[in-house]
CSV table of C-alpha atoms in Angstrom, one decimal:
chain,number,residue,atom,x,y,z
A,10,UNK,CA,15.2,170.3,64.0
A,11,UNK,CA,11.6,170.6,63.1
A,12,UNK,CA,8.8,170.4,65.9
A,13,UNK,CA,9.0,166.7,66.4
A,14,UNK,CA,12.7,166.7,66.7
A,15,UNK,CA,12.7,169.7,68.9
A,16,UNK,CA,10.0,168.3,71.3
A,17,UNK,CA,11.9,165.0,71.5
A,18,UNK,CA,15.3,167.1,72.4
A,19,UNK,CA,13.3,169.2,74.9
A,20,UNK,CA,11.9,166.1,76.7
A,21,UNK,CA,15.3,164.2,76.6
A,22,UNK,CA,17.5,167.2,77.8
A,23,UNK,CA,14.7,167.9,80.6
A,24,UNK,CA,15.4,164.3,81.8
A,25,UNK,CA,19.2,165.0,82.2
A,26,UNK,CA,20.8,163.3,79.0
A,27,UNK,CA,23.2,164.8,76.6
A,28,UNK,CA,21.5,165.3,73.3
A,29,UNK,CA,23.0,166.4,70.0
A,30,UNK,CA,20.8,167.6,67.2
A,31,UNK,CA,21.8,167.4,63.6
A,32,UNK,CA,20.0,169.6,61.3
A,33,UNK,CA,20.2,169.8,57.5
A,34,UNK,CA,19.1,173.1,56.6
A,35,UNK,CA,20.6,176.4,58.1
A,36,UNK,CA,17.8,177.1,60.3
A,37,UNK,CA,15.6,175.4,62.9
A,38,UNK,CA,11.9,174.7,62.7
A,39,UNK,CA,11.5,172.4,59.6
A,40,UNK,CA,8.5,173.6,57.6
A,41,UNK,CA,8.0,176.2,60.1
A,42,UNK,CA,10.4,178.5,58.0
A,43,UNK,CA,10.3,182.1,56.4
A,44,UNK,CA,12.7,182.5,53.7
A,45,UNK,CA,14.1,186.1,53.5
A,46,UNK,CA,15.3,186.4,50.0
A,47,UNK,CA,18.0,188.8,50.4
A,48,UNK,CA,19.2,187.5,53.9
A,49,UNK,CA,17.8,187.9,57.3
A,50,UNK,CA,19.3,191.3,57.3
A,51,UNK,CA,16.9,192.5,54.8
A,52,UNK,CA,13.3,191.4,55.5
A,53,UNK,CA,11.7,193.1,52.7
A,54,UNK,CA,11.1,189.9,50.5
A,55,UNK,CA,9.8,187.4,52.9
A,56,UNK,CA,7.9,184.2,52.2
A,57,UNK,CA,6.6,181.6,54.7
A,58,UNK,CA,7.5,178.5,52.3
A,59,UNK,CA,5.9,175.6,54.4
A,60,UNK,CA,3.3,176.1,57.4
A,61,UNK,CA,1.1,179.0,56.7
A,62,UNK,CA,-0.5,179.7,60.2
A,63,UNK,CA,-1.0,177.5,63.2
A,64,UNK,CA,-3.8,176.5,65.5
A,65,UNK,CA,-1.8,175.3,68.6
A,66,UNK,CA,-3.3,172.5,70.8
A,67,UNK,CA,-1.9,170.2,73.3
A,68,UNK,CA,1.7,170.6,74.5
A,69,UNK,CA,2.4,173.1,71.9
A,70,UNK,CA,0.3,175.5,73.0
A,71,UNK,CA,1.9,175.9,76.2
A,72,UNK,CA,5.5,176.7,74.7
A,73,UNK,CA,4.7,179.5,72.3
A,74,UNK,CA,4.2,182.5,74.7
A,75,UNK,CA,5.7,185.8,73.2
A,76,UNK,CA,6.7,184.3,69.8
A,77,UNK,CA,3.2,184.0,68.1
A,78,UNK,CA,0.4,186.7,67.4
A,79,UNK,CA,-3.0,186.2,66.0
A,80,UNK,CA,-3.4,186.2,62.1
A,81,UNK,CA,-5.7,186.6,59.9
A,82,UNK,CA,-7.6,189.5,61.2
A,83,UNK,CA,-11.1,189.0,61.9
A,84,UNK,CA,-13.0,189.0,58.8
A,85,UNK,CA,-10.2,188.6,56.5
A,86,UNK,CA,-10.0,184.9,56.5
A,87,UNK,CA,-11.9,183.4,53.4
A,88,UNK,CA,-13.2,180.4,51.7
A,89,UNK,CA,-13.5,181.2,48.1
A,90,UNK,CA,-15.5,178.6,45.7
A,91,UNK,CA,-14.8,178.4,42.1
A,92,UNK,CA,-16.7,176.4,39.3
A,93,UNK,CA,-15.3,175.3,36.0
A,94,UNK,CA,-12.6,173.2,34.5
A,95,UNK,CA,-9.1,173.3,33.2
A,96,UNK,CA,-10.2,175.5,30.0
A,97,UNK,CA,-11.9,178.1,32.2
A,98,UNK,CA,-13.3,178.7,35.5
A,99,UNK,CA,-14.8,181.5,37.6
A,100,UNK,CA,-15.4,182.4,41.4
A,101,UNK,CA,-18.8,181.3,42.6
A,102,UNK,CA,-18.9,182.7,46.0
A,103,UNK,CA,-16.9,183.8,49.2
A,104,UNK,CA,-17.5,183.0,52.7
A,105,UNK,CA,-16.1,184.2,55.9
A,106,UNK,CA,-14.0,181.6,58.0
A,107,UNK,CA,-13.4,182.0,61.7
A,108,UNK,CA,-10.1,183.3,62.7
A,109,UNK,CA,-10.4,182.5,66.7
A,110,UNK,CA,-7.1,180.5,67.8
A,111,UNK,CA,-5.0,181.0,64.5
A,112,UNK,CA,-1.4,182.6,64.9
A,113,UNK,CA,1.8,183.0,63.2
A,114,UNK,CA,5.3,183.1,64.3
A,115,UNK,CA,6.8,186.9,64.9
A,116,UNK,CA,8.6,188.2,63.4
A,117,UNK,CA,8.7,185.2,61.4
A,118,UNK,CA,7.9,181.6,61.2
A,119,UNK,CA,11.6,180.6,61.6
A,120,UNK,CA,11.5,182.4,65.4
A,121,UNK,CA,9.5,179.4,66.4
A,122,UNK,CA,12.1,176.7,65.7
A,123,UNK,CA,14.6,179.0,67.5
A,124,UNK,CA,12.4,179.5,70.4
A,125,UNK,CA,11.9,175.9,70.9
A,126,UNK,CA,15.6,174.8,70.7
A,127,UNK,CA,16.4,177.6,73.1
A,128,UNK,CA,14.2,175.8,75.6
A,129,UNK,CA,16.5,172.6,75.6
A,130,UNK,CA,19.0,172.9,78.2
A,131,UNK,CA,22.5,172.2,77.3
A,132,UNK,CA,21.7,170.9,73.6
A,133,UNK,CA,24.5,170.7,71.1
A,134,UNK,CA,23.3,171.7,67.6
A,135,UNK,CA,25.2,171.3,64.1
A,136,UNK,CA,23.3,173.2,61.6
A,137,UNK,CA,23.7,172.9,57.8
A,138,UNK,CA,24.9,169.4,58.0
A,139,UNK,CA,23.2,166.1,57.0
A,140,UNK,CA,24.0,163.1,59.5
A,141,UNK,CA,24.3,159.6,58.6
A,142,UNK,CA,24.4,156.6,60.8
A,143,UNK,CA,27.7,154.8,60.0
A,144,UNK,CA,27.5,151.6,62.0
A,145,UNK,CA,27.1,150.3,65.9
A,146,UNK,CA,30.2,149.4,67.7
A,147,UNK,CA,29.5,145.5,68.7
A,148,UNK,CA,31.1,145.8,72.3
A,149,UNK,CA,29.5,149.0,73.7
A,150,UNK,CA,26.3,149.2,71.5
A,151,UNK,CA,26.9,152.7,70.5
A,152,UNK,CA,26.0,154.3,67.2
A,153,UNK,CA,28.8,156.1,65.2
A,154,UNK,CA,26.9,159.3,63.5
A,155,UNK,CA,28.8,161.4,61.0
A,156,UNK,CA,27.6,164.7,59.7
A,157,UNK,CA,28.8,166.7,56.8
A,158,UNK,CA,27.4,168.6,53.8
A,159,UNK,CA,27.7,167.3,50.4
A,160,UNK,CA,28.0,169.5,47.1
A,161,UNK,CA,24.7,171.0,46.0
A,162,UNK,CA,23.3,170.4,42.4
A,163,UNK,CA,23.2,172.9,39.4
A,164,UNK,CA,19.5,173.6,40.3
A,165,UNK,CA,19.9,174.0,44.2
A,166,UNK,CA,22.8,176.5,43.4
A,167,UNK,CA,20.5,178.7,41.4
A,168,UNK,CA,18.1,179.1,44.3
A,169,UNK,CA,20.7,178.9,47.1
A,170,UNK,CA,24.1,180.3,45.6
A,171,UNK,CA,25.7,180.0,49.0
A,172,UNK,CA,25.8,176.5,48.8
A,173,UNK,CA,28.8,176.7,46.3
A,174,UNK,CA,30.9,176.8,49.4
A,175,UNK,CA,31.3,173.2,50.9
A,176,UNK,CA,32.4,173.0,54.3
A,177,UNK,CA,35.3,170.6,54.7
A,178,UNK,CA,34.8,169.8,58.1
A,179,UNK,CA,33.3,166.4,59.0
A,180,UNK,CA,32.0,165.8,62.6
A,181,UNK,CA,31.5,162.7,64.5
A,182,UNK,CA,30.3,161.2,67.7
A,183,UNK,CA,29.2,157.9,69.4
A,184,UNK,CA,25.7,158.1,70.8
A,185,UNK,CA,23.7,155.4,72.8
A,186,UNK,CA,20.5,155.9,70.9
A,187,UNK,CA,19.5,157.9,67.5
A,188,UNK,CA,16.1,159.4,66.6
A,189,UNK,CA,15.6,160.1,62.9
A,190,UNK,CA,13.2,163.1,62.9
A,191,UNK,CA,12.2,163.7,59.5
A,192,UNK,CA,10.0,162.4,56.6
A,193,UNK,CA,9.1,158.8,56.3
A,194,UNK,CA,10.4,158.4,52.9
A,195,UNK,CA,13.8,159.7,54.1
A,196,UNK,CA,13.8,157.3,57.0
A,197,UNK,CA,13.3,154.3,54.6
A,198,UNK,CA,15.2,155.5,51.4
A,199,UNK,CA,17.6,158.4,52.2
A,200,UNK,CA,17.9,161.1,50.1
A,201,UNK,CA,19.5,161.6,46.6
A,202,UNK,CA,18.9,165.3,46.6
A,203,UNK,CA,22.6,167.3,46.3
A,204,UNK,CA,23.5,168.8,49.2
A,205,UNK,CA,21.1,166.9,51.3
A,206,UNK,CA,22.2,163.4,49.9
A,207,UNK,CA,22.4,160.3,52.5
A,208,UNK,CA,22.0,156.8,52.5
A,209,UNK,CA,19.0,155.4,54.9
A,210,UNK,CA,20.1,154.8,58.2
A,211,UNK,CA,17.2,153.2,59.8
A,212,UNK,CA,17.5,149.5,61.2
A,213,UNK,CA,15.6,146.9,59.5
A,214,UNK,CA,13.3,146.5,62.3
A,215,UNK,CA,12.4,150.4,62.0
A,216,UNK,CA,11.9,150.0,58.3
A,217,UNK,CA,9.4,147.4,58.9
A,218,UNK,CA,7.0,149.5,61.2
A,219,UNK,CA,7.0,152.3,58.5
A,220,UNK,CA,7.1,150.5,55.1
A,221,UNK,CA,4.0,150.6,53.4
A,222,UNK,CA,2.1,152.4,56.3
A,223,UNK,CA,2.4,155.9,55.4
A,224,UNK,CA,1.8,157.9,52.1
A,225,UNK,CA,3.4,161.2,50.9
A,226,UNK,CA,2.5,163.5,47.9
A,227,UNK,CA,4.3,166.4,46.6
A,228,UNK,CA,2.9,169.8,46.2
A,229,UNK,CA,4.5,173.2,44.7
A,230,UNK,CA,4.4,176.8,46.3
A,231,UNK,CA,4.9,179.9,44.5
A,232,UNK,CA,6.5,183.0,45.9
A,233,UNK,CA,5.2,186.3,44.2
A,234,UNK,CA,5.9,190.0,45.2
A,235,UNK,CA,4.6,193.2,43.8
A,236,UNK,CA,6.5,196.5,44.1
A,237,UNK,CA,2.8,198.4,44.9
A,238,UNK,CA,0.5,197.3,47.4
A,239,UNK,CA,-2.7,195.7,46.0
A,240,UNK,CA,-6.0,196.5,47.5
A,241,UNK,CA,-6.6,192.8,48.9
A,242,UNK,CA,-9.9,192.3,50.4
A,243,UNK,CA,-8.6,189.4,52.5
A,244,UNK,CA,-5.4,188.2,54.2
A,245,UNK,CA,-5.6,184.7,53.3
A,246,UNK,CA,-7.9,182.4,51.3
A,247,UNK,CA,-8.4,178.7,51.0
A,248,UNK,CA,-9.8,178.1,47.5
A,249,UNK,CA,-12.2,175.1,46.7
A,250,UNK,CA,-13.0,174.0,43.2
A,251,UNK,CA,-9.9,175.4,41.3
A,252,UNK,CA,-8.1,173.0,39.6
A,253,UNK,CA,-4.7,174.5,40.2
A,254,UNK,CA,-4.7,176.7,43.3
A,255,UNK,CA,-5.4,175.6,46.9
A,256,UNK,CA,-4.1,178.5,49.1
A,257,UNK,CA,-3.2,182.3,48.7
A,258,UNK,CA,-1.9,184.1,51.5
A,259,UNK,CA,-0.8,188.1,51.6
A,260,UNK,CA,2.4,187.1,53.5
A,261,UNK,CA,2.6,191.2,54.1
A,262,UNK,CA,-0.3,191.3,56.0
A,263,UNK,CA,1.1,189.0,58.8
A,264,UNK,CA,2.1,191.0,62.0
A,265,UNK,CA,5.8,192.5,62.1
A,266,UNK,CA,6.3,191.8,58.3
A,267,UNK,CA,7.4,194.5,55.7
A,268,UNK,CA,4.2,195.6,53.7
A,269,UNK,CA,6.1,196.4,50.3
A,270,UNK,CA,7.1,194.9,48.2
A,271,UNK,CA,3.8,193.0,48.9
A,272,UNK,CA,4.7,189.3,49.4
A,273,UNK,CA,2.1,186.3,48.5
A,274,UNK,CA,2.3,182.7,49.0
A,275,UNK,CA,0.6,180.5,46.5
A,276,UNK,CA,0.1,176.8,47.1
A,277,UNK,CA,-0.9,174.4,44.2
A,278,UNK,CA,-3.6,171.7,44.3
A,279,UNK,CA,-2.1,168.1,44.7
A,280,UNK,CA,-4.1,167.5,41.3
A,281,UNK,CA,-2.0,170.2,39.6
A,282,UNK,CA,1.3,169.1,41.2
A,283,UNK,CA,0.4,165.5,40.0
A,284,UNK,CA,-0.6,166.3,36.6
A,285,UNK,CA,3.1,166.1,35.2
A,286,UNK,CA,6.6,166.2,36.3
A,287,UNK,CA,7.0,170.0,36.7
A,288,UNK,CA,10.4,171.8,36.5
A,289,UNK,CA,10.8,175.1,38.7
A,290,UNK,CA,10.8,177.3,35.6
A,291,UNK,CA,7.6,175.7,34.3
A,292,UNK,CA,5.9,176.2,37.8
A,293,UNK,CA,7.1,179.9,37.8
A,294,UNK,CA,5.6,180.4,34.5
A,295,UNK,CA,2.3,178.3,34.5
A,296,UNK,CA,1.4,178.5,38.1
A,297,UNK,CA,1.9,182.2,38.0
A,298,UNK,CA,-0.4,182.9,35.2
A,299,UNK,CA,-3.1,180.9,37.0
A,300,UNK,CA,-2.4,183.0,40.2
A,301,UNK,CA,-2.4,186.4,38.0
A,302,UNK,CA,-5.7,185.4,36.5
A,303,UNK,CA,-7.3,184.5,40.1
A,304,UNK,CA,-6.1,187.8,41.5
A,305,UNK,CA,-7.5,189.6,38.4
A,306,UNK,CA,-11.1,187.8,39.2
A,307,UNK,CA,-10.6,189.0,42.9
A,308,UNK,CA,-9.7,192.6,42.1
A,309,UNK,CA,-11.8,193.1,39.0
A,310,UNK,CA,-8.7,194.1,37.3
A,311,UNK,CA,-5.4,192.9,35.8
A,312,UNK,CA,-2.6,193.0,38.6
A,313,UNK,CA,0.8,194.5,37.6
A,314,UNK,CA,3.9,192.5,36.6
A,315,UNK,CA,5.2,190.8,39.7
A,316,UNK,CA,8.6,192.0,40.8
A,317,UNK,CA,9.8,188.6,42.3
A,318,UNK,CA,8.8,185.2,41.4
A,319,UNK,CA,10.4,181.8,42.7
A,320,UNK,CA,9.0,178.4,43.3
A,321,UNK,CA,9.6,175.9,45.8
A,322,UNK,CA,8.4,172.1,45.9
A,323,UNK,CA,7.7,169.9,48.8
A,324,UNK,CA,8.4,166.4,48.0
A,325,UNK,CA,7.3,164.7,50.8
A,326,UNK,CA,4.1,166.1,52.2
A,327,UNK,CA,2.1,163.8,54.6
A,328,UNK,CA,-0.9,162.4,52.7
A,329,UNK,CA,-1.5,159.2,55.0
A,330,UNK,CA,0.0,159.1,58.3
A,331,UNK,CA,0.8,155.7,60.3
A,332,UNK,CA,-2.5,156.1,62.0
A,333,UNK,CA,-4.2,155.3,58.6
A,334,UNK,CA,-6.5,158.1,58.4
A,335,UNK,CA,-7.2,160.2,55.4
A,336,UNK,CA,-6.8,163.8,55.2
A,337,UNK,CA,-9.6,166.5,55.0
A,338,UNK,CA,-8.8,169.1,52.4
A,339,UNK,CA,-5.5,170.4,50.8
A,340,UNK,CA,-2.7,171.9,52.6
A,341,UNK,CA,-2.5,174.1,54.6
A,342,UNK,CA,-6.1,173.6,55.6
A,343,UNK,CA,-5.3,169.7,56.5
A,344,UNK,CA,-2.6,170.8,58.8
A,345,UNK,CA,-4.3,172.8,61.8
A,346,UNK,CA,-5.8,170.3,63.9
A,347,UNK,CA,-4.4,167.7,66.5
A,348,UNK,CA,-5.1,164.0,66.5
A,349,UNK,CA,-6.0,163.2,70.2
A,350,UNK,CA,-6.2,159.5,69.6
A,351,UNK,CA,-3.2,157.1,70.2
A,352,UNK,CA,-0.5,156.7,67.7
A,353,UNK,CA,2.3,154.0,67.3
A,354,UNK,CA,5.7,154.7,68.5
A,355,UNK,CA,8.3,153.8,65.8
A,356,UNK,CA,11.0,152.6,68.2
A,357,UNK,CA,13.5,149.4,67.7
A,358,UNK,CA,14.3,148.7,71.3
A,359,UNK,CA,17.2,146.2,70.9
A,360,UNK,CA,18.7,148.3,68.0
A,361,UNK,CA,18.2,151.7,70.2
A,362,UNK,CA,16.9,153.8,67.1
A,363,UNK,CA,13.4,155.4,66.6
A,364,UNK,CA,11.8,157.6,64.0
A,365,UNK,CA,9.4,160.4,64.5
A,366,UNK,CA,7.6,163.1,62.6
A,367,UNK,CA,4.0,164.4,61.9
A,368,UNK,CA,3.7,161.5,59.9
A,369,UNK,CA,3.6,159.0,62.8
A,370,UNK,CA,0.4,160.6,64.0
A,371,UNK,CA,-1.2,163.4,61.6
A,372,UNK,CA,-0.5,166.4,59.7
A,373,UNK,CA,-0.1,169.4,61.8
A,374,UNK,CA,2.6,171.0,64.0
A,375,UNK,CA,0.8,170.4,67.0
A,376,UNK,CA,0.7,166.5,65.5
A,377,UNK,CA,4.6,166.7,65.1
A,378,UNK,CA,5.4,168.2,68.8
A,379,UNK,CA,3.2,165.5,70.5
A,380,UNK,CA,5.1,162.7,68.2
A,381,UNK,CA,8.3,164.0,69.4
A,382,UNK,CA,7.6,164.0,73.1
A,383,UNK,CA,6.0,160.4,72.8
A,384,UNK,CA,9.4,159.1,71.1
A,385,UNK,CA,11.3,160.7,73.8
A,386,UNK,CA,9.1,159.0,76.5
């Protein structure tokens, strides 16, 4: 249900095929997701947990009319350079970054996924379910696919208490072909994470095309809110030279968002994420302290105590795609371009199974969208 899966569905639906999409989370869009802490009916606490902004290019730029608006505002997008190390650091300089072409989803990033799905004629969608390929019928060659949701772990229930209600329904269907539109690691190894738990479904031929050719990394994000609006001199900043923090965005400055509580999104550096095996509580303590110290230097005064703090982890952040190219910078800045070159299609013809995602050609939403189209074709 991310950009690659949805563009693949769109192209297949446009060709007159009957298409079913099984999405493991409650919403569509993949990393194009806005978390409303108190539910979608209460938009006051809102955090874009994944993609922070887009610079649509290629086919993606043609399908977003009416659901995106410019952000950050001109003059309010910064590159902040820091100097120092773990024991101490300071801000050395601040430079303006261009804002032309950058947009965000309105009224939320999640709107983009729903918009892309609505363009898929007669698409059947099963949300909040994890799919597993059970096997192939020898006579017909059809794949049997089952979808359900497993029980959540204790840690998952802390952050998503609604997962305590496990639906008993199990869905099944027979399909001529299957496309696995998710992270390369999950294509190869499945997932062992509570309600998302599933065995790997890829055929041996598919695994051979992916294994050892992609690399992923982890990163942490931090959602922070203040009851009062701080006088921030910018809407978003990419940070260079800081050992812990790579990105800070004033989520409340985005168009059609609630301004108070003032919501911030913070992303760690990969170096900080790899330093140790962090627990969520440790991140909410240690990375928060780094962020408050950073704000103190930006504002020249200590910020107030936050009214809300929550951490999140992306465990399969694309580091090296199938093209073998190396990224430029940290997330999210690395995920704003479009790879206009050729990329290999991960497809097992005899097995009638494929796999796709941003990892097949790059890092951005535009890359993922193109990858899905290439898979469909």
